Amino acid sequence: MTSCRLCGAPVEVFLDFGPMPLANGFLAGEDFETEGFFDLSVAFCMHCAAVQLTNPVPREKMFHSRYPFFTGSSTRMAEHFRAFAASVADDLRSEDPFVVEIGSNDGTLLRFFANSSVRHLGIDPSANVAAAASENGVRTAIAYFDPPFAAEVVRTQGQADVILAANCFCHIPDLHRLAEAVNILLKPGGRLIFEDPYLGDILRLNSYDQIYDEHVFYFSLTSVSRWLDACGFEVIDVQKQPVHGGSMRYTCARRGACRVSGAVADLRAREVCEGLHLPETYAQFRLRVERSREELSDVLVKLRQRGLRVAGYGATSKSTTVLNYCGIGPSLLEFISDTTPLKQGTFSPGMHIPILPPASFHSAFPDCALLFAWNHADEILAKEGAFRASGGKWIRYVPRVSLV
Ligand code: DWN
């Protein structure tokens, strides 16, 4: 029996995907033999409602100097982060504010502050994405954020007015140590604002592909509140975000320091109505996931039997879960198109499907394209009109398997 990383109570595994490769472990042909696998299973805590991986992968295996995901690879995401930064900047009141971002990746969010000459610091353990941020004029430290690091920042640069994190906290296995570090770095009246994929949306959309090694937690307001409560903080506002398949932005402060918005009580009540605290909710999710796997495999097998060419679009982290869980290999999917230079010329983790640049997609459109980057569908469908015009069909699997 595994225990909850947040409260120590026993947890119940509701979905076991079996052996999985690293979600971002894109590899060269000569590395197939030595590729590593781990057991991907996800559990629910009856006590604090935290949904979490039971078997996190050592962080150095995932976040390193060849980390292949760059936030700025989507123009819509860049716009989302520009608007996020502008709203934070509007609320800065001190004379010489200091803004820190944990997990700052290529600096897409902090660039706004850098361009406005606001004191800022990005922190990221992956040297290559941090270097991209520095090249864009964003001050970035290559580090994991922990209490000693926070103390060093305070000693050299002072405490922060605001600490930001986007798609970062769900990657951190020890949230109590994280809160300890936040407590050191944040000014007494400061705000912690973070956003991550929202559990309610994962259940609603059946987006099981959000489950992979890097995502240790699948947050709800209920679990976030229990975590922060144990650390002297509280959620003072929540705002739903339409990115990454449905995210939640949590604004937090030290307990009692700020007025709590009515949106917090509203969302808490909605989570009770949706049964986010009940084990049967997760048992039902598991059945829907299993059905989706059967339907997707069935569609792909039938398309191949008809002699049609099928390619993937977007070599996302999420695609690693889908491909390996559904057993989709090169016999069903010819290649995956992706804009990231670091991924191009490699093979997908586990199933070893070639990753090719978009030129390969455009030079000879496949008959169908499996949209792994479904969270960027608006942006992609807008620019890939020629594929549809040529008779191409998109295969979607979120929220359900469909051919459009
Ligand atoms: O939390 C995480 C999220 C925020 O980002 C990380 N653990 C890793 C990463 O997850 P992901 O890889 O599932 O993220 P995306 O944003 O869905 O990945 C999009 C992929 O698709 C990138 O490799 C870029 C590619 N892409 C493309 O080929 N053409 C993206 C767009 C918009 C395009 O037009």
Tab-separated table of C-alpha atoms and ligand atoms in Angstrom:
chain	number	residue	atom	x	y	z
A	1	MET	CA	0.000	0.000	0.000
A	2	THR	CA	1.406	3.394	-0.992
A	3	SER	CA	0.792	6.469	1.134
A	4	CYS	CA	-0.278	9.952	0.062
A	5	ARG	CA	2.573	12.370	-0.677
A	6	LEU	CA	0.504	15.185	0.814
A	7	CYS	CA	-1.042	13.796	4.004
A	8	GLY	CA	0.453	10.330	4.531
A	9	ALA	CA	-2.915	8.482	4.418
A	10	PRO	CA	-3.186	5.298	2.321
A	11	VAL	CA	-4.040	5.861	-1.339
A	12	GLU	CA	-6.013	3.743	-3.805
A	13	VAL	CA	-4.618	3.091	-7.295
A	14	PHE	CA	-7.387	3.583	-9.883
A	15	LEU	CA	-5.445	3.432	-13.125
A	16	ASP	CA	-2.327	1.412	-13.898
A	17	PHE	CA	-0.877	2.035	-17.352
A	18	GLY	CA	1.898	-0.528	-16.876
A	19	PRO	CA	5.478	0.067	-18.062
A	20	MET	CA	5.968	3.456	-19.709
A	21	PRO	CA	8.989	5.247	-21.132
A	22	LEU	CA	9.815	8.853	-20.188
A	23	ALA	CA	7.176	11.115	-21.764
A	24	ASN	CA	9.855	13.395	-23.201
A	25	GLY	CA	12.428	10.660	-23.743
A	26	PHE	CA	12.646	11.182	-27.529
A	27	LEU	CA	15.556	9.048	-28.627
A	28	ALA	CA	17.967	8.098	-31.395
A	29	GLY	CA	17.784	4.706	-33.134
A	30	GLU	CA	20.981	3.504	-31.459
A	31	ASP	CA	19.426	4.049	-28.006
A	32	PHE	CA	16.411	1.732	-28.440
A	33	GLU	CA	18.107	-1.151	-26.615
A	34	THR	CA	18.932	0.853	-23.498
A	35	GLU	CA	15.651	2.771	-23.200
A	36	GLY	CA	14.340	2.840	-19.601
A	37	PHE	CA	10.745	2.161	-18.487
A	38	PHE	CA	8.877	2.759	-15.214
A	39	ASP	CA	5.477	1.811	-13.880
A	40	LEU	CA	2.913	4.567	-14.499
A	41	SER	CA	0.048	4.282	-12.045
A	42	VAL	CA	-2.165	6.937	-10.563
A	43	ALA	CA	-3.916	6.933	-7.198
A	44	PHE	CA	-6.517	8.836	-5.198
A	45	CYS	CA	-6.256	9.751	-1.503
A	46	MET	CA	-9.529	9.236	0.375
A	47	HIS	CA	-8.360	11.599	3.092
A	48	CYS	CA	-7.173	14.730	1.232
A	49	ALA	CA	-8.508	13.954	-2.290
A	50	ALA	CA	-5.054	14.370	-3.861
A	51	VAL	CA	-4.691	12.522	-7.169
A	52	GLN	CA	-1.076	11.542	-7.708
A	53	LEU	CA	1.433	9.166	-9.284
A	54	THR	CA	2.503	6.331	-7.013
A	55	ASN	CA	5.927	5.935	-8.525
A	56	PRO	CA	7.597	9.239	-9.495
A	57	VAL	CA	10.643	9.060	-11.732
A	58	PRO	CA	13.890	10.660	-10.397
A	59	ARG	CA	13.761	14.307	-11.505
A	60	GLU	CA	17.233	14.311	-13.118
A	61	LYS	CA	15.997	11.745	-15.661
A	62	MET	CA	13.302	14.171	-16.826
A	63	PHE	CA	14.732	17.689	-16.450
A	64	HIS	CA	18.173	18.122	-17.941
A	65	SER	CA	20.146	20.027	-20.537
A	66	ARG	CA	18.224	18.462	-23.462
A	67	TYR	CA	14.696	19.074	-22.193
A	68	PRO	CA	12.696	19.200	-25.431
A	69	PHE	CA	9.648	21.288	-24.471
A	70	PHE	CA	9.703	25.057	-25.067
A	71	THR	CA	6.713	27.072	-23.826
A	72	GLY	CA	7.027	29.530	-26.709
A	73	SER	CA	6.370	26.787	-29.303
A	74	SER	CA	2.711	27.849	-29.358
A	75	THR	CA	1.832	31.409	-30.343
A	76	ARG	CA	-1.463	31.190	-28.409
A	77	MET	CA	0.418	30.134	-25.266
A	78	ALA	CA	2.799	33.063	-25.698
A	79	GLU	CA	-0.244	35.357	-25.851
A	80	HIS	CA	-1.785	33.664	-22.804
A	81	PHE	CA	1.378	34.287	-20.790
A	82	ARG	CA	1.651	37.885	-21.997
A	83	ALA	CA	-1.864	38.537	-20.686
A	84	PHE	CA	-1.092	36.690	-17.426
A	85	ALA	CA	2.045	38.791	-16.873
A	86	ALA	CA	0.185	42.033	-17.693
A	87	SER	CA	-2.507	41.242	-15.091
A	88	VAL	CA	0.150	40.530	-12.447
A	89	ALA	CA	2.032	43.738	-13.337
A	90	ASP	CA	-1.182	45.773	-12.900
A	91	ASP	CA	-1.370	44.654	-9.270
A	92	LEU	CA	2.249	45.380	-8.328
A	93	ARG	CA	2.231	48.116	-5.701
A	94	SER	CA	5.747	48.363	-4.243
A	95	GLU	CA	8.308	50.862	-5.500
A	96	ASP	CA	10.839	48.329	-6.768
A	97	PRO	CA	8.861	45.096	-7.176
A	98	PHE	CA	10.559	41.732	-7.503
A	99	VAL	CA	8.828	38.942	-9.465
A	100	VAL	CA	10.056	35.336	-9.350
A	101	GLU	CA	8.900	32.460	-11.534
A	102	ILE	CA	9.494	28.836	-10.575
A	103	GLY	CA	9.866	26.544	-13.601
A	104	SER	CA	10.337	29.470	-15.979
A	105	ASN	CA	11.268	27.344	-19.029
A	106	ASP	CA	12.225	29.583	-21.993
A	107	GLY	CA	11.121	32.774	-20.217
A	108	THR	CA	7.896	33.254	-22.198
A	109	LEU	CA	6.048	34.550	-19.091
A	110	LEU	CA	8.864	36.597	-17.555
A	111	ARG	CA	9.757	38.302	-20.840
A	112	PHE	CA	6.967	40.790	-20.212
A	113	PHE	CA	8.627	41.866	-16.932
A	114	ALA	CA	12.090	41.894	-18.515
A	115	ASN	CA	10.790	44.163	-21.297
A	116	SER	CA	9.206	46.487	-18.696
A	117	SER	CA	12.441	46.589	-16.647
A	118	VAL	CA	10.758	44.985	-13.624
A	119	ARG	CA	13.183	43.123	-11.334
A	120	HIS	CA	12.640	39.434	-11.985
A	121	LEU	CA	14.230	36.007	-11.673
A	122	GLY	CA	13.364	32.781	-13.458
A	123	ILE	CA	14.357	29.440	-11.959
A	124	ASP	CA	14.510	26.253	-14.029
A	125	PRO	CA	16.556	23.044	-13.700
A	126	SER	CA	16.801	22.405	-17.469
A	127	ALA	CA	19.920	24.233	-18.693
A	128	ASN	CA	18.915	24.423	-22.366
A	129	VAL	CA	15.510	26.055	-21.849
A	130	ALA	CA	17.060	28.364	-19.216
A	131	ALA	CA	19.704	29.377	-21.789
A	132	ALA	CA	16.943	30.216	-24.287
A	133	ALA	CA	15.352	32.455	-21.613
A	134	SER	CA	18.660	34.211	-20.891
A	135	GLU	CA	19.130	34.833	-24.620
A	136	ASN	CA	15.744	36.567	-24.552
A	137	GLY	CA	16.913	38.904	-21.785
A	138	VAL	CA	15.200	37.014	-18.944
A	139	ARG	CA	17.385	36.622	-15.822
A	140	THR	CA	17.372	32.893	-15.168
A	141	ALA	CA	19.042	30.597	-12.640
A	142	ILE	CA	19.533	26.914	-13.464
A	143	ALA	CA	18.345	25.260	-10.261
A	144	TYR	CA	15.654	23.311	-8.465
A	145	PHE	CA	13.694	25.614	-6.182
A	146	ASP	CA	14.154	24.521	-2.556
A	147	PRO	CA	14.597	26.200	0.872
A	148	PRO	CA	18.403	26.714	0.632
A	149	PHE	CA	18.010	28.229	-2.848
A	150	ALA	CA	15.159	30.484	-1.644
A	151	ALA	CA	17.302	31.674	1.300
A	152	GLU	CA	20.151	32.497	-1.083
A	153	VAL	CA	17.840	34.562	-3.322
A	154	VAL	CA	16.552	36.482	-0.274
A	155	ARG	CA	20.129	37.139	0.894
A	156	THR	CA	21.270	38.463	-2.477
A	157	GLN	CA	18.107	39.996	-3.994
A	158	GLY	CA	15.548	40.331	-1.221
A	159	GLN	CA	12.073	38.819	-0.844
A	160	ALA	CA	9.631	38.577	-3.746
A	161	ASP	CA	6.400	40.543	-4.128
A	162	VAL	CA	4.960	37.799	-6.308
A	163	ILE	CA	5.946	34.207	-6.976
A	164	LEU	CA	4.570	32.739	-10.201
A	165	ALA	CA	4.498	29.201	-11.556
A	166	ALA	CA	2.763	27.864	-14.645
A	167	ASN	CA	2.600	24.133	-15.360
A	168	CYS	CA	5.263	23.591	-12.756
A	169	PHE	CA	3.900	22.719	-9.291
A	170	CYS	CA	2.179	19.566	-10.559
A	171	HIS	CA	5.686	18.326	-11.440
A	172	ILE	CA	7.027	18.609	-7.859
A	173	PRO	CA	6.750	15.507	-5.635
A	174	ASP	CA	7.533	17.204	-2.283
A	175	LEU	CA	4.965	20.002	-2.037
A	176	HIS	CA	5.641	20.646	1.653
A	177	ARG	CA	9.283	21.427	0.966
A	178	LEU	CA	8.126	23.621	-1.911
A	179	ALA	CA	5.815	25.557	0.459
A	180	GLU	CA	8.700	25.925	2.929
A	181	ALA	CA	10.789	27.531	0.177
A	182	VAL	CA	7.888	29.801	-0.885
A	183	ASN	CA	7.482	30.881	2.746
A	184	ILE	CA	11.141	31.954	2.870
A	185	LEU	CA	11.086	33.848	-0.433
A	186	LEU	CA	7.696	35.575	-0.351
A	187	LYS	CA	7.223	38.983	1.318
A	188	PRO	CA	4.740	38.968	4.254
A	189	GLY	CA	1.965	40.495	2.101
A	190	GLY	CA	3.095	38.774	-1.110
A	191	ARG	CA	1.105	36.600	-3.493
A	192	LEU	CA	1.788	33.132	-4.867
A	193	ILE	CA	0.017	32.611	-8.203
A	194	PHE	CA	0.220	29.293	-9.999
A	195	GLU	CA	-1.685	27.462	-12.719
A	196	ASP	CA	-1.758	23.803	-13.663
A	197	PRO	CA	-4.012	21.417	-15.608
A	198	TYR	CA	-7.258	21.070	-13.650
A	199	LEU	CA	-8.430	17.660	-12.454
A	200	GLY	CA	-12.100	18.522	-13.090
A	201	ASP	CA	-11.293	19.090	-16.788
A	202	ILE	CA	-9.211	15.918	-17.062
A	203	LEU	CA	-12.190	13.904	-15.779
A	204	ARG	CA	-14.744	15.805	-17.875
A	205	LEU	CA	-12.743	15.591	-21.134
A	206	ASN	CA	-11.384	12.111	-20.454
A	207	SER	CA	-7.935	13.562	-21.152
A	208	TYR	CA	-6.038	10.668	-19.592
A	209	ASP	CA	-3.022	11.656	-21.686
A	210	GLN	CA	-2.288	14.372	-19.094
A	211	ILE	CA	-1.089	11.453	-16.950
A	212	TYR	CA	2.638	10.873	-17.473
A	213	ASP	CA	5.874	10.820	-15.487
A	214	GLU	CA	6.356	14.609	-15.253
A	215	HIS	CA	2.896	15.229	-13.769
A	216	VAL	CA	3.116	13.904	-10.221
A	217	PHE	CA	-0.114	15.661	-9.116
A	218	TYR	CA	-3.507	16.315	-10.789
A	219	PHE	CA	-4.777	19.257	-8.760
A	220	SER	CA	-8.254	20.221	-7.645
A	221	LEU	CA	-9.075	23.160	-5.388
A	222	THR	CA	-9.873	20.604	-2.677
A	223	SER	CA	-6.398	19.048	-2.692
A	224	VAL	CA	-4.591	22.379	-3.184
A	225	SER	CA	-6.465	23.885	-0.220
A	226	ARG	CA	-5.589	20.943	2.052
A	227	TRP	CA	-1.925	21.233	1.042
A	228	LEU	CA	-1.739	24.995	1.599
A	229	ASP	CA	-3.721	24.822	4.801
A	230	ALA	CA	-1.037	22.570	6.293
A	231	CYS	CA	1.599	25.183	5.358
A	232	GLY	CA	-0.024	28.403	6.656
A	233	PHE	CA	-1.255	29.585	3.242
A	234	GLU	CA	-4.701	29.680	1.634
A	235	VAL	CA	-6.239	30.048	-1.819
A	236	ILE	CA	-7.773	33.525	-2.091
A	237	ASP	CA	-8.946	33.352	-5.710
A	238	VAL	CA	-9.398	30.853	-8.528
A	239	GLN	CA	-9.722	31.515	-12.259
A	240	LYS	CA	-10.371	28.891	-14.879
A	241	GLN	CA	-7.972	29.074	-17.854
A	242	PRO	CA	-8.715	27.690	-21.325
A	243	VAL	CA	-5.153	26.457	-21.921
A	244	HIS	CA	-3.524	23.022	-21.809
A	245	GLY	CA	-6.888	21.327	-22.026
A	246	GLY	CA	-8.348	23.255	-19.074
A	247	SER	CA	-6.235	24.739	-16.308
A	248	MET	CA	-6.918	26.456	-12.997
A	249	ARG	CA	-5.080	29.538	-11.793
A	250	TYR	CA	-4.799	29.639	-7.976
A	251	THR	CA	-3.941	32.932	-6.266
A	252	CYS	CA	-2.683	32.273	-2.745
A	253	ALA	CA	-1.499	34.256	0.263
A	254	ARG	CA	-0.607	33.665	3.900
A	255	ARG	CA	-3.691	32.569	5.825
A	256	GLY	CA	-5.799	35.529	6.982
A	257	ALA	CA	-3.730	38.138	5.112
A	258	CYS	CA	-6.245	38.779	2.301
A	259	ARG	CA	-9.953	38.672	1.543
A	260	VAL	CA	-11.023	35.372	-0.021
A	261	SER	CA	-13.041	35.757	-3.244
A	262	GLY	CA	-16.473	34.129	-3.601
A	263	ALA	CA	-15.114	32.130	-6.569
A	264	VAL	CA	-13.269	29.897	-4.106
A	265	ALA	CA	-16.424	28.774	-2.277
A	266	ASP	CA	-18.217	28.350	-5.640
A	267	LEU	CA	-15.540	26.065	-7.033
A	268	ARG	CA	-15.320	24.103	-3.785
A	269	ALA	CA	-19.067	23.444	-3.957
A	270	ARG	CA	-18.814	22.438	-7.630
A	271	GLU	CA	-16.069	19.922	-6.852
A	272	VAL	CA	-18.339	18.298	-4.264
A	273	CYS	CA	-21.192	18.120	-6.824
A	274	GLU	CA	-18.832	16.549	-9.371
A	275	GLY	CA	-17.671	13.982	-6.808
A	276	LEU	CA	-13.972	14.840	-6.965
A	277	HIS	CA	-13.689	13.525	-3.390
A	278	LEU	CA	-15.296	10.147	-4.166
A	279	PRO	CA	-13.469	6.956	-5.234
A	280	GLU	CA	-16.305	5.932	-7.596
A	281	THR	CA	-15.603	9.030	-9.730
A	282	TYR	CA	-12.163	7.598	-10.490
A	283	ALA	CA	-13.449	4.064	-11.060
A	284	GLN	CA	-15.809	5.481	-13.725
A	285	PHE	CA	-12.983	7.518	-15.262
A	286	ARG	CA	-10.947	4.342	-15.602
A	287	LEU	CA	-13.772	2.650	-17.550
A	288	ARG	CA	-14.026	5.634	-19.912
A	289	VAL	CA	-10.259	5.565	-20.458
A	290	GLU	CA	-10.335	1.859	-21.301
A	291	ARG	CA	-13.175	2.426	-23.770
A	292	SER	CA	-11.287	5.277	-25.429
A	293	ARG	CA	-8.266	3.019	-25.888
A	294	GLU	CA	-10.367	0.356	-27.648
A	295	GLU	CA	-12.066	2.908	-29.894
A	296	LEU	CA	-8.848	4.660	-30.935
A	297	SER	CA	-7.015	1.405	-31.709
A	298	ASP	CA	-10.028	0.223	-33.679
A	299	VAL	CA	-10.194	3.412	-35.809
A	300	LEU	CA	-6.468	3.285	-36.612
A	301	VAL	CA	-6.458	-0.418	-37.488
A	302	LYS	CA	-9.425	0.064	-39.838
A	303	LEU	CA	-7.811	3.054	-41.572
A	304	ARG	CA	-4.643	1.063	-42.185
A	305	GLN	CA	-6.657	-1.903	-43.446
A	306	ARG	CA	-8.130	0.457	-46.051
A	307	GLY	CA	-4.562	1.366	-47.067
A	308	LEU	CA	-4.824	4.964	-45.832
A	309	ARG	CA	-1.798	6.911	-44.579
A	310	VAL	CA	-2.028	8.206	-41.011
A	311	ALA	CA	0.450	10.580	-39.318
A	312	GLY	CA	0.542	12.141	-35.844
A	313	TYR	CA	0.479	15.913	-35.303
A	314	GLY	CA	2.483	17.271	-32.326
A	315	ALA	CA	4.945	14.986	-30.523
A	316	THR	CA	3.543	16.033	-27.167
A	317	SER	CA	4.434	14.542	-23.794
A	318	LYS	CA	0.804	13.452	-23.751
A	319	SER	CA	1.288	11.422	-26.950
A	320	THR	CA	3.709	9.104	-25.141
A	321	THR	CA	0.917	7.944	-22.823
A	322	VAL	CA	-1.561	7.444	-25.676
A	323	LEU	CA	0.841	5.634	-28.004
A	324	ASN	CA	2.185	3.255	-25.387
A	325	TYR	CA	-1.119	2.640	-23.594
A	326	CYS	CA	-2.994	1.986	-26.868
A	327	GLY	CA	-0.134	0.054	-28.481
A	328	ILE	CA	0.130	2.402	-31.479
A	329	GLY	CA	3.427	1.879	-33.306
A	330	PRO	CA	4.972	2.618	-36.718
A	331	SER	CA	2.720	0.069	-38.444
A	332	LEU	CA	-0.289	2.297	-37.632
A	333	LEU	CA	1.310	5.746	-37.588
A	334	GLU	CA	3.822	6.621	-40.304
A	335	PHE	CA	5.461	9.587	-38.505
A	336	ILE	CA	4.693	12.443	-36.120
A	337	SER	CA	5.094	16.030	-37.285
A	338	ASP	CA	6.545	18.482	-34.754
A	339	THR	CA	7.962	22.004	-34.870
A	340	THR	CA	10.571	21.453	-32.122
A	341	PRO	CA	14.070	21.135	-33.632
A	342	LEU	CA	15.273	19.008	-30.667
A	343	LYS	CA	12.572	16.393	-31.337
A	344	GLN	CA	12.980	16.269	-35.126
A	345	GLY	CA	15.028	13.319	-36.382
A	346	THR	CA	14.406	11.345	-33.176
A	347	PHE	CA	11.904	8.569	-32.409
A	348	SER	CA	8.944	8.630	-30.060
A	349	PRO	CA	9.542	7.122	-26.584
A	350	GLY	CA	8.599	3.442	-26.344
A	351	MET	CA	6.865	3.009	-29.712
A	352	HIS	CA	9.721	4.427	-31.835
A	353	ILE	CA	7.707	6.352	-34.398
A	354	PRO	CA	9.870	8.804	-36.420
A	355	ILE	CA	9.466	12.490	-35.475
A	356	LEU	CA	9.729	14.689	-38.562
A	357	PRO	CA	9.561	18.427	-39.225
A	358	PRO	CA	6.263	19.935	-40.454
A	359	ALA	CA	7.732	20.080	-43.995
A	360	SER	CA	7.257	16.293	-44.190
A	361	PHE	CA	3.584	16.739	-43.325
A	362	HIS	CA	3.103	19.555	-45.839
A	363	SER	CA	5.007	17.969	-48.747
A	364	ALA	CA	2.727	14.904	-48.918
A	365	PHE	CA	-0.331	15.245	-46.710
A	366	PRO	CA	-1.371	11.960	-45.084
A	367	ASP	CA	-5.019	10.908	-45.429
A	368	CYS	CA	-5.576	11.364	-41.698
A	369	ALA	CA	-3.740	13.118	-38.869
A	370	LEU	CA	-4.001	12.087	-35.230
A	371	LEU	CA	-4.059	15.345	-33.278
A	372	PHE	CA	-1.871	14.783	-30.219
A	373	ALA	CA	-1.556	18.551	-29.624
A	374	TRP	CA	-5.348	18.774	-29.210
A	375	ASN	CA	-4.908	21.468	-26.561
A	376	HIS	CA	-3.620	23.741	-29.357
A	377	ALA	CA	-6.410	22.746	-31.777
A	378	ASP	CA	-7.569	26.336	-32.497
A	379	GLU	CA	-4.072	27.431	-33.471
A	380	ILE	CA	-3.322	24.292	-35.489
A	381	LEU	CA	-6.627	24.013	-37.355
A	382	ALA	CA	-6.373	27.698	-38.281
A	383	LYS	CA	-2.974	27.237	-39.926
A	384	GLU	CA	-3.527	23.773	-41.423
A	385	GLY	CA	-6.523	24.666	-43.601
A	386	ALA	CA	-4.750	23.218	-46.669
A	387	PHE	CA	-4.718	19.752	-45.076
A	388	ARG	CA	-8.515	19.777	-44.714
A	389	ALA	CA	-8.894	21.332	-48.168
A	390	SER	CA	-6.876	18.418	-49.622
A	391	GLY	CA	-9.435	16.005	-48.163
A	392	GLY	CA	-7.406	15.231	-45.004
A	393	LYS	CA	-9.249	14.244	-41.837
A	394	TRP	CA	-8.314	14.950	-38.229
A	395	ILE	CA	-8.554	12.115	-35.736
A	396	ARG	CA	-9.372	13.359	-32.228
A	397	TYR	CA	-9.543	11.353	-29.012
A	398	VAL	CA	-10.409	14.162	-26.562
A	399	PRO	CA	-13.137	14.307	-25.392
A	400	ARG	CA	-14.038	11.211	-27.462
A	401	VAL	CA	-12.645	9.359	-30.424
A	402	SER	CA	-13.828	10.989	-33.644
A	403	LEU	CA	-12.824	11.518	-37.265
A	404	VAL	CA	-13.483	15.052	-38.553
B	1	DWN	O1	3.396	20.424	-18.217
B	1	DWN	C1	3.885	20.351	-19.319
B	1	DWN	C2	3.228	21.057	-20.428
B	1	DWN	C3	2.808	22.431	-20.071
B	1	DWN	O2	4.043	21.146	-21.562
B	1	DWN	C4	5.137	19.627	-19.575
B	1	DWN	N1	5.292	18.574	-18.647
B	1	DWN	C5	5.481	19.301	-20.960
B	1	DWN	C6	4.614	19.938	-21.999
B	1	DWN	O3	3.588	19.013	-22.326
B	1	DWN	P1	3.212	18.692	-23.857
B	1	DWN	O4	4.424	18.257	-24.562
B	1	DWN	O5	2.080	17.749	-23.838
B	1	DWN	O6	2.805	20.164	-24.311
B	1	DWN	P2	2.145	20.724	-25.604
B	1	DWN	O7	2.153	22.202	-25.490
B	1	DWN	O8	0.822	20.118	-25.858
B	1	DWN	O9	3.137	20.288	-26.778
B	1	DWN	C7	2.895	20.717	-28.066
B	1	DWN	C8	3.868	20.006	-29.014
B	1	DWN	O10	3.359	20.137	-30.324
B	1	DWN	C9	5.256	20.623	-29.006
B	1	DWN	O11	6.216	19.610	-29.231
B	1	DWN	C10	5.232	21.573	-30.188
B	1	DWN	C11	4.284	20.867	-31.125
B	1	DWN	N2	3.512	21.768	-31.984
B	1	DWN	C12	3.561	21.594	-33.361
B	1	DWN	O12	4.251	20.696	-33.860
B	1	DWN	N3	2.829	22.459	-34.135
B	1	DWN	C13	2.741	22.732	-31.400
B	1	DWN	C14	2.000	23.598	-32.177
B	1	DWN	C15	1.143	24.670	-31.554
B	1	DWN	C16	2.064	23.454	-33.606
B	1	DWN	O13	1.429	24.197	-34.357
